[in-house]
Amino acid sequence: NAGVTQTPKFQVLKTGQSMTLQCAQDMNHEYMSWYRQDPGMGLRLIHYSVGAGITDQGEVPNGYNVSRSTTEDFPLRLLSAAPSQTSVYFCASSYLDRGIAGGGNEQFFGPGTRLTVL
Amino acid sequence: SQQGEEDPQALSIQEGENATMNCSYKTSINNLQWYRQNSGRGLVHLILIRSNEREKHSGRLRVTLDTSKKSSSLLITASRAADTASYFCATDSSYKLIFGSGTRLLVRP
């Protein structure tokens, strides 16, 4: 299994450009999510999905769009890049526990995409 | 704002000593998870403790959870230089996993 893969590893954009960060997992996980990590800080949740066709906003969704047309893929789109979006972006996936104590489980993280917006 | 806050922000210990990190959070949770991040790398899951559990062990790791105080602690026993990393707690509620700001642990050989 490849686990969680992210492309590209590095990207430089100019202000106003758009792009899509790719994320794929081969573990048949229902739950997928995107985070950004700024220097010296923890991860902040951008968007997440509990299954194909279902997405929801996290802590910092503005400026980003997501879609989940398949279980495997969860791309993150930057609509009009801004310098404030310079960050390292991580994608993660996990099984879901929909029981009484429902919620996430162990998250498997991708290696990250380092994005610089000039 | 972030749900979990770790304390201390940085910790430096000698190899062989124990390291304790604390995490406080604000709202009710389904579970709390601890992750490790080596410099520039993705996060690696260490341990998950559910809201109805009080203590959990995994190898040299011991995690406690006190839901009445909304706090958790991670104890790493007999630390090694390879344990040098940042450690994050993450709280899970309503399918949102929210991370704290992390503790940077340095284990000196």
XYZ file of N, CA and C in Angstrom:
681
model
N 0.831 -1.205 0.000
C 0.000 0.000 0.000
C 0.863 1.252 0.000
N 0.472 2.236 -0.806
C 1.215 3.492 -0.834
C 0.833 4.378 0.338
N -0.320 4.148 0.960
C -0.770 4.990 2.059
C -1.408 6.254 1.516
N -1.002 7.398 2.072
C -1.515 8.693 1.633
C -0.430 9.371 0.799
N -0.769 9.712 -0.413
C 0.189 10.384 -1.288
C -0.286 11.790 -1.600
N 0.667 12.699 -1.711
C 0.360 14.093 -2.021
C 1.275 14.558 -3.154
N 0.684 15.303 -4.058
C 1.484 15.944 -5.109
C 0.984 17.365 -5.317
N 1.865 18.315 -5.659
C 3.322 18.147 -5.731
C 3.946 18.207 -4.336
N 5.233 18.002 -4.227
C 5.956 18.153 -2.951
C 6.259 19.617 -2.680
N 6.547 20.355 -3.717
C 6.862 21.787 -3.595
C 6.126 22.531 -4.704
N 5.720 23.766 -4.407
C 5.052 24.580 -5.409
C 5.261 26.048 -5.082
N 5.580 26.836 -6.100
C 5.673 28.282 -5.958
C 4.620 28.901 -6.864
N 3.802 29.766 -6.302
C 2.755 30.441 -7.062
C 2.927 31.942 -6.955
N 2.362 32.635 -7.920
C 2.264 34.093 -7.817
C 0.885 34.444 -7.270
N 0.817 35.559 -6.610
C -0.469 36.032 -6.072
C -1.519 36.052 -7.172
N -2.682 35.493 -6.858
C -3.781 35.474 -7.810
C -3.889 34.205 -8.625
N -2.835 33.416 -8.681
C -2.900 32.166 -9.419
C -3.743 31.151 -8.658
N -4.255 30.179 -9.390
C -5.003 29.097 -8.764
C -4.264 27.788 -8.994
N -4.500 26.842 -8.123
C -3.911 25.531 -8.323
C -4.652 24.502 -7.464
N -4.394 23.240 -7.767
C -4.993 22.139 -7.019
C -3.901 21.271 -6.425
N -4.002 21.059 -5.120
C -3.133 20.109 -4.436
C -3.837 18.758 -4.445
N -3.091 17.743 -4.861
C -3.701 16.421 -4.973
C -3.428 15.583 -3.731
N -4.421 14.779 -3.360
C -4.274 13.834 -2.252
C -5.007 12.561 -2.616
N -4.344 11.439 -2.403
C -4.975 10.149 -2.678
C -4.579 9.156 -1.598
N -5.516 8.254 -1.289
C -5.217 7.181 -0.326
C -5.761 5.867 -0.863
N -5.063 4.795 -0.528
C -5.443 3.476 -1.055
C -5.837 2.528 0.067
N -6.318 3.082 1.179
C -6.679 2.271 2.339
C -8.196 2.170 2.517
N -8.946 2.684 1.556
C -10.410 2.651 1.612
C -10.952 3.382 2.846
N -10.265 4.444 3.224
C -10.699 5.237 4.378
C -11.866 6.138 4.008
N -12.845 6.206 4.904
C -13.982 7.100 4.658
C -13.601 8.558 4.905
N -12.807 8.776 5.930
C -12.511 10.145 6.387
C -11.232 10.657 5.746
N -11.303 11.857 5.186
C -10.121 12.530 4.662
C -10.174 13.994 5.061
N -9.005 14.576 5.189
C -8.956 15.958 5.669
C -7.723 16.660 5.132
N -7.778 17.984 5.145
C -6.669 18.841 4.780
C -6.340 19.765 5.941
N -5.021 19.907 6.171
C -4.524 20.805 7.207
C -3.463 21.705 6.596
N -3.268 22.844 7.228
C -2.112 23.666 6.938
C -1.309 23.848 8.214
N 0.001 23.911 8.047
C 0.874 24.108 9.195
C 1.811 25.268 8.894
N 1.703 26.288 9.703
C 2.573 27.447 9.582
C 3.760 27.272 10.531
N 4.870 27.952 10.264
C 6.094 27.733 11.054
C 5.866 27.829 12.557
N 6.349 26.824 13.271
C 6.276 26.820 14.726
C 4.894 26.608 15.299
N 3.957 26.206 14.451
C 2.584 26.053 14.927
C 2.072 24.642 14.695
N 0.940 24.375 15.288
C 0.273 23.115 15.047
C -0.486 23.143 13.737
N -1.208 22.076 13.466
C -1.972 21.982 12.237
C -3.350 22.607 12.425
N -3.805 23.279 11.393
C -5.163 23.837 11.416
C -5.992 23.180 10.317
N -7.175 22.752 10.685
C -8.045 22.011 9.786
C -8.690 22.954 8.772
N -8.541 22.625 7.487
C -9.101 23.465 6.428
C -10.485 22.932 6.022
N -10.531 21.720 5.528
C -11.762 21.045 5.143
C -11.625 19.570 5.473
N -12.768 18.907 5.593
C -12.738 17.479 5.808
C -13.923 16.822 5.113
N -13.838 15.491 5.006
C -14.889 14.738 4.326
C -15.088 13.409 5.045
N -16.362 13.044 5.260
C -16.665 11.773 5.919
C -17.097 10.713 4.918
N -16.974 11.010 3.646
C -17.291 10.025 2.621
C -17.446 10.704 1.278
N -17.495 9.897 0.232
C -17.647 10.443 -1.117
C -18.915 11.284 -1.202
N -18.777 12.470 -1.764
C -19.910 13.376 -1.927
C -20.222 14.240 -0.733
N -19.460 14.070 0.366
C -19.734 14.817 1.604
C -18.476 15.572 2.020
N -18.575 16.890 2.112
C -17.462 17.687 2.611
C -17.989 18.716 3.602
N -17.102 19.201 4.442
C -17.504 20.216 5.417
C -16.291 21.074 5.757
N -16.579 22.244 6.332
C -15.522 23.198 6.627
C -14.860 22.900 7.961
N -13.566 23.220 8.021
C -12.829 23.120 9.265
C -12.656 24.486 9.894
N -11.480 24.709 10.488
C -11.212 25.962 11.187
C -10.916 27.130 10.259
N -10.223 26.844 9.152
C -9.736 27.917 8.273
C -10.083 27.631 6.819
N -11.360 27.616 6.433
C -11.740 27.196 5.083
C -11.649 28.274 3.997
N -11.564 29.547 4.412
C -11.651 30.624 3.423
C -10.485 30.585 2.446
N -10.833 30.686 1.156
C -9.818 30.681 0.111
C -9.523 29.310 -0.455
N -10.213 28.292 0.077
C -9.978 26.912 -0.352
C -11.303 26.223 -0.694
N -11.256 25.382 -1.717
C -12.390 24.537 -2.049
C -11.964 23.078 -2.087
N -12.891 22.182 -1.774
C -12.617 20.756 -1.880
C -13.806 20.073 -2.526
N -13.553 18.867 -3.009
C -14.606 17.991 -3.502
C -14.184 16.568 -3.207
N -15.147 15.672 -3.140
C -14.829 14.260 -2.867
C -15.732 13.410 -3.772
N -15.267 13.208 -4.995
C -16.069 12.441 -5.943
C -15.816 10.942 -5.803
N -14.679 10.564 -5.255
C -14.372 9.154 -5.022
C -13.885 8.979 -3.596
N -13.870 7.746 -3.116
C -13.338 7.478 -1.779
C -11.847 7.781 -1.719
N -11.141 7.552 -2.839
C -9.681 7.613 -2.820
C -9.107 9.031 -2.869
N -9.792 9.942 -3.537
C -9.184 11.245 -3.834
C -9.866 12.396 -3.119
N -9.062 13.368 -2.707
C -9.607 14.531 -1.993
C -8.754 15.745 -2.348
N -8.957 16.329 -3.531
C -8.134 17.470 -3.946
C -8.518 18.761 -3.224
N -7.518 19.607 -3.020
C -7.709 20.912 -2.391
C -7.387 21.984 -3.421
N -8.347 22.848 -3.654
C -8.150 23.912 -4.653
C -7.970 25.261 -3.996
N -6.901 25.950 -4.403
C -6.707 27.341 -4.008
C -7.263 28.187 -5.138
N -8.223 29.022 -4.819
C -8.969 29.727 -5.852
C -8.186 30.905 -6.419
N -7.574 31.695 -5.551
C -6.779 32.863 -5.941
C -5.714 33.034 -4.867
N -4.534 32.484 -5.128
C -3.514 32.375 -4.090
C -3.112 33.734 -3.532
N -2.883 33.743 -2.215
C -2.425 34.941 -1.512
C -1.197 34.584 -0.688
N -0.316 35.558 -0.425
C 0.880 35.274 0.390
C 0.545 34.647 1.739
N -0.633 34.955 2.284
C -1.026 34.382 3.578
C -1.275 32.881 3.496
N -1.352 32.346 2.286
C -1.540 30.915 2.118
C -0.219 30.159 1.981
N 0.881 30.877 2.104
C 2.188 30.222 2.167
C 2.222 29.355 3.411
N 2.458 28.049 3.219
C 2.352 27.125 4.336
C 2.761 25.727 3.852
N 2.772 24.798 4.782
C 2.909 23.386 4.422
C 1.530 22.754 4.581
N 1.095 22.063 3.557
C -0.242 21.471 3.543
C -0.147 19.955 3.691
N -0.912 19.437 4.639
C -0.943 18.003 4.880
C -2.344 17.467 4.636
N -2.382 16.322 3.988
C -3.613 15.572 3.813
C -3.553 14.364 4.737
N -4.698 13.949 5.243
C -4.750 12.799 6.138
C -6.019 12.001 5.886
N -5.986 10.733 6.272
C -7.176 9.897 6.126
C -7.276 8.933 7.293
N -8.486 8.437 7.526
C -8.687 7.460 8.592
C -9.995 6.719 8.380
N -10.148 5.602 9.107
C -11.447 4.962 9.207
C -12.327 5.845 10.092
N -13.631 5.657 9.967
C -14.571 6.367 10.807
C -15.258 5.401 11.746
N -15.501 5.859 12.963
C -16.273 5.081 13.918
C -17.606 5.785 14.081
N -18.648 5.187 13.526
C -19.960 5.837 13.590
C -20.789 5.333 14.758
N -20.135 4.672 15.713
C -20.849 4.143 16.867
C -21.161 5.220 17.881
N -21.505 4.773 19.070
C -21.880 5.700 20.134
C -20.730 6.656 20.451
N -19.538 6.103 20.567
C -18.356 6.948 20.801
C -17.749 7.296 19.462
N -18.576 7.767 18.554
C -18.143 7.957 17.181
C -17.137 9.063 17.009
N -16.478 9.020 15.906
C -15.495 10.036 15.608
C -14.402 9.452 14.766
N -13.294 10.152 14.770
C -12.179 9.713 13.965
C -11.386 8.629 14.647
N -10.471 8.125 13.913
C -9.527 7.161 14.425
C -8.122 7.634 14.078
N -7.176 6.735 14.159
C -5.790 7.069 13.838
C -5.727 7.685 12.443
N -5.181 8.880 12.380
C -5.037 9.571 11.107
C -3.710 9.168 10.463
N -3.762 8.876 9.175
C -2.555 8.603 8.405
C -2.270 9.847 7.570
N -1.088 10.389 7.741
C -0.740 11.636 7.076
C 0.124 11.410 5.845
N -0.101 12.265 4.863
C 0.784 12.316 3.723
C 2.060 13.086 4.063
N 3.016 13.130 3.129
C 4.307 13.778 3.409
C 4.257 15.299 3.340
N 3.182 15.860 2.820
C 3.046 17.313 2.803
C 3.416 17.940 1.475
N 2.825 19.115 1.236
C 3.179 19.962 0.091
C 3.603 21.314 0.637
N 4.800 21.719 0.279
C 5.311 23.022 0.729
C 4.978 24.053 -0.332
N 4.083 24.988 0.020
C 3.597 25.990 -0.927
C 4.092 27.370 -0.549
N 4.647 28.053 -1.534
C 5.060 29.446 -1.359
C 4.295 30.312 -2.346
N 3.679 31.374 -1.830
C 2.948 32.305 -2.690
C 3.679 33.646 -2.652
N 4.132 34.074 -3.818
C 4.905 35.315 -3.898
C 4.020 36.523 -4.173
N -9.485 29.753 17.026
C -8.413 29.409 17.945
C -8.324 27.893 18.066
N -7.141 27.390 18.499
C -6.949 25.966 18.553
C -7.547 25.406 19.822
N -8.046 24.192 19.738
C -8.738 23.550 20.839
C -7.762 23.131 21.920
N -6.681 22.459 21.505
C -5.756 21.925 22.483
C -4.546 22.827 22.650
N -4.130 22.946 23.874
C -2.924 23.723 24.152
C -1.964 22.834 24.917
N -0.739 22.672 24.400
C 0.240 21.846 25.076
C 1.105 22.668 26.021
N 1.572 21.983 27.027
C 2.452 22.604 28.004
C 3.463 21.539 28.436
N 4.770 21.822 28.452
C 5.375 23.098 28.053
C 5.463 23.238 26.532
N 5.843 24.405 26.071
C 6.058 24.602 24.636
C 7.340 23.920 24.182
N 8.324 23.872 25.077
C 9.592 23.222 24.755
C 10.111 22.519 25.997
N 10.794 21.405 25.776
C 11.287 20.583 26.874
C 12.620 19.970 26.454
N 13.628 20.113 27.311
C 14.946 19.553 27.034
C 15.326 18.635 28.180
N 15.620 17.383 27.883
C 15.945 16.412 28.918
C 17.149 15.583 28.494
N 17.707 14.852 29.438
C 18.824 13.951 29.167
C 18.277 12.596 28.770
N 19.004 11.927 27.896
C 18.624 10.574 27.504
C 18.455 9.710 28.756
N 17.402 8.908 28.756
C 17.126 8.051 29.896
C 16.117 8.637 30.856
N 15.939 9.957 30.832
C 14.943 10.593 31.700
C 13.554 10.422 31.105
N 12.551 10.705 31.932
C 11.159 10.679 31.467
C 10.750 12.069 30.998
N 9.860 12.109 30.016
C 9.339 13.378 29.508
C 7.827 13.381 29.669
N 7.312 14.446 30.242
C 5.859 14.589 30.421
C 5.381 15.841 29.707
N 4.354 15.654 28.894
C 3.732 16.773 28.190
C 2.251 16.794 28.533
N 1.718 17.992 28.665
C 0.322 18.147 29.038
C -0.463 18.834 27.941
N -1.743 18.509 27.896
C -2.629 19.076 26.884
C -3.937 19.458 27.556
N -4.379 20.681 27.347
C -5.688 21.097 27.850
C -6.569 21.465 26.664
N -7.856 21.228 26.812
C -8.778 21.531 25.724
C -10.042 22.158 26.293
N -10.937 22.607 25.389
C -12.023 23.466 25.844
C -13.403 22.823 25.787
N -13.666 21.975 24.796
C -15.023 21.464 24.629
C -15.047 19.947 24.796
N -16.234 19.367 24.817
C -16.345 17.916 24.968
C -15.781 17.218 23.738
N -15.278 16.020 23.941
C -14.580 15.313 22.868
C -15.050 13.862 22.757
N -14.836 13.260 21.595
C -15.024 11.818 21.416
C -13.758 11.065 21.804
N -12.635 11.602 21.388
C -11.353 11.007 21.741
C -10.264 12.058 21.662
N -9.116 11.709 22.189
C -7.949 12.588 22.138
C -6.788 11.750 21.610
N -6.030 12.344 20.710
C -4.942 11.619 20.077
C -3.635 12.383 20.259
N -2.547 11.648 20.275
C -1.216 12.242 20.328
C -0.442 11.837 19.069
N 0.267 12.825 18.518
C 1.055 12.620 17.310
C 2.472 13.137 17.523
N 3.388 12.568 16.756
C 4.775 13.031 16.742
C 5.114 13.526 15.344
N 5.910 14.588 15.295
C 6.360 15.120 14.018
C 7.859 15.377 14.086
N 8.582 14.660 13.261
C 9.997 14.958 13.115
C 10.128 16.122 12.138
N 11.195 16.861 12.290
C 11.367 18.118 11.580
C 11.091 17.969 10.091
N 10.137 18.780 9.590
C 9.872 18.794 8.160
C 9.117 17.607 7.629
N 8.678 16.723 8.513
C 8.007 15.505 8.044
C 6.513 15.560 8.373
N 5.794 14.547 7.858
C 4.390 14.400 8.214
C 4.239 13.884 9.635
N 3.027 13.912 10.130
C 2.765 13.480 11.504
C 2.578 11.976 11.568
N 2.997 11.420 12.698
C 2.849 9.991 12.942
C 1.990 9.802 14.176
N 0.973 8.971 14.063
C 0.070 8.711 15.172
C 0.766 7.903 16.255
N 0.601 8.338 17.509
C 1.200 7.612 18.629
C 0.158 6.802 19.393
N -0.899 7.453 19.808
C -1.860 6.778 20.681
C -3.184 7.533 20.653
N -4.266 6.813 20.808
C -5.608 7.388 20.867
C -6.260 6.930 22.154
N -6.880 7.858 22.864
C -7.610 7.521 24.085
C -9.026 8.048 23.933
N -10.005 7.197 24.172
C -11.400 7.587 23.992
C -11.913 8.280 25.249
N -13.013 8.990 25.106
C -13.518 9.819 26.205
C -13.935 8.998 27.420
N -14.214 7.701 27.228
C -14.612 6.870 28.362
C -13.426 6.094 28.956
N -12.217 6.410 28.506
C -11.010 5.790 29.046
C -10.240 6.795 29.884
N -9.493 6.302 30.852
C -8.749 7.195 31.744
C -7.247 7.087 31.534
N -6.782 5.911 31.105
C -5.349 5.705 30.944
C -5.126 4.667 29.853
N -4.016 4.873 29.115
C -3.686 3.931 28.075
C -2.167 3.847 27.936
N -1.684 2.650 27.629
C -0.249 2.450 27.488
C 0.051 1.909 26.102
N 1.220 2.288 25.595
C 1.720 1.721 24.350
C 3.239 1.782 24.398
N 3.864 0.642 24.657
C 5.322 0.625 24.763
C 5.810 1.548 25.874
N 6.638 2.532 25.516
C 7.159 3.483 26.508
C 6.237 4.685 26.700
N 5.090 4.665 26.083
C 4.146 5.785 26.175
C 3.029 5.457 27.160
N 2.685 6.489 27.946
C 1.523 6.379 28.821
C 0.716 7.662 28.672
N -0.551 7.508 28.371
C -1.432 8.664 28.208
C -2.534 8.584 29.243
N -2.841 9.721 29.844
C -3.978 9.821 30.749
C -4.951 10.851 30.205
N -6.193 10.694 30.570
C -7.239 11.627 30.162
C -8.135 11.913 31.347
N -8.333 13.173 31.640
C -9.240 13.601 32.702
C -10.285 14.514 32.065
N -11.441 13.944 31.749
C -12.464 14.734 31.045
C -13.091 15.796 31.950
N -13.041 15.586 33.269
C -13.603 16.599 34.169
C -12.741 17.860 34.167
N -11.437 17.680 33.987
C -10.522 18.821 33.922
C -10.195 19.205 32.488
N -10.718 18.442 31.539
C -10.426 18.673 30.134
C -8.917 18.736 29.902
N -8.257 17.683 30.334
C -6.804 17.669 30.181
C -6.309 16.246 29.945
N -5.138 16.174 29.326
C -4.491 14.898 29.047
C -3.000 15.075 29.243
N -2.320 13.972 29.529
C -0.871 14.020 29.609
C -0.266 12.852 28.848
N 0.891 13.103 28.286
C 1.669 12.076 27.592
C 2.989 11.918 28.315
N 3.273 10.718 28.755
C 4.529 10.407 29.426
C 5.343 9.488 28.531
N 6.572 9.892 28.255
C 7.512 9.041 27.526
C 8.574 8.612 28.530
N 8.671 7.337 28.787
C 9.639 6.849 29.766
C 10.952 6.476 29.085
N 12.029 6.561 29.858
C 13.361 6.154 29.377
C 13.634 6.729 27.995
N 13.614 8.047 27.901
C 13.702 8.711 26.599
C 15.016 8.399 25.877
N 14.942 8.484 24.565
C 16.092 8.246 23.690
C 16.294 9.460 22.801
N 17.486 9.593 22.257
C 17.751 10.714 21.354
C 16.784 10.705 20.174
N 16.367 9.520 19.748
C 15.444 9.397 18.617
C 14.044 9.909 18.947
N 13.755 10.161 20.225
C 12.460 10.726 20.600
C 12.397 12.230 20.349
N 13.524 12.829 20.016
C 13.543 14.262 19.706
C 12.597 14.555 18.553
N 11.610 15.406 18.808
C 10.556 15.685 17.826
C 9.593 16.692 18.448
N 8.597 17.090 17.674
C 7.482 17.863 18.218
C 6.318 16.912 18.460
N 5.615 17.133 19.555
C 4.499 16.271 19.930
C 3.235 17.124 20.019
N 2.181 16.617 19.397
C 0.926 17.358 19.335
C -0.211 16.519 19.896
N -1.070 17.160 20.654
C -2.330 16.523 20.989
C -3.387 17.008 20.011
N -4.380 16.182 19.783
C -5.452 16.529 18.863
C -6.751 15.997 19.432
N -7.743 16.862 19.507
C -9.034 16.456 20.049
C -10.025 16.224 18.912
N -10.793 15.181 19.059
C -11.753 14.771 18.048
C -13.166 14.966 18.599
N -13.915 15.856 17.960
C -15.324 16.006 18.316
C -16.084 16.295 17.043
N -17.198 15.642 16.847
C -18.021 15.826 15.645
C -17.207 15.692 14.367
N -16.317 14.715 14.342
C -15.530 14.380 13.161
C -14.512 15.444 12.781
N -14.271 16.416 13.669
C -13.220 17.392 13.422
C -12.058 17.101 14.352
N -10.875 16.930 13.785
C -9.680 16.703 14.587
C -8.930 18.019 14.671
N -8.862 18.574 15.877
C -8.270 19.898 16.075
C -6.977 19.736 16.871
N -5.879 20.280 16.327
C -4.568 20.114 16.914
C -4.199 21.274 17.831
N -3.388 20.962 18.807
C -2.776 21.983 19.641
C -1.508 22.507 18.995
N -0.833 23.390 19.695
C 0.342 24.067 19.127
C 1.620 23.261 19.301
N 1.599 22.221 20.118
C 2.721 21.292 20.187
C 3.748 21.573 21.270
N 4.467 20.524 21.641
C 5.623 20.606 22.546
C 6.840 20.127 21.776
N 7.881 20.950 21.772
C 9.148 20.553 21.118
C 10.016 19.881 22.157
N 10.285 18.598 21.934
C 11.095 17.811 22.866
C 12.486 17.607 22.293
N 13.489 17.933 23.112
C 14.880 17.669 22.754
C 15.444 16.692 23.770
N 15.920 15.552 23.311
C 16.543 14.570 24.175
C 18.040 14.589 23.895
N 18.800 15.007 24.894
C 20.258 15.155 24.733
C 20.944 13.820 25.008
N 21.858 13.425 24.121
C 22.550 12.119 24.308
C 23.426 12.119 25.559
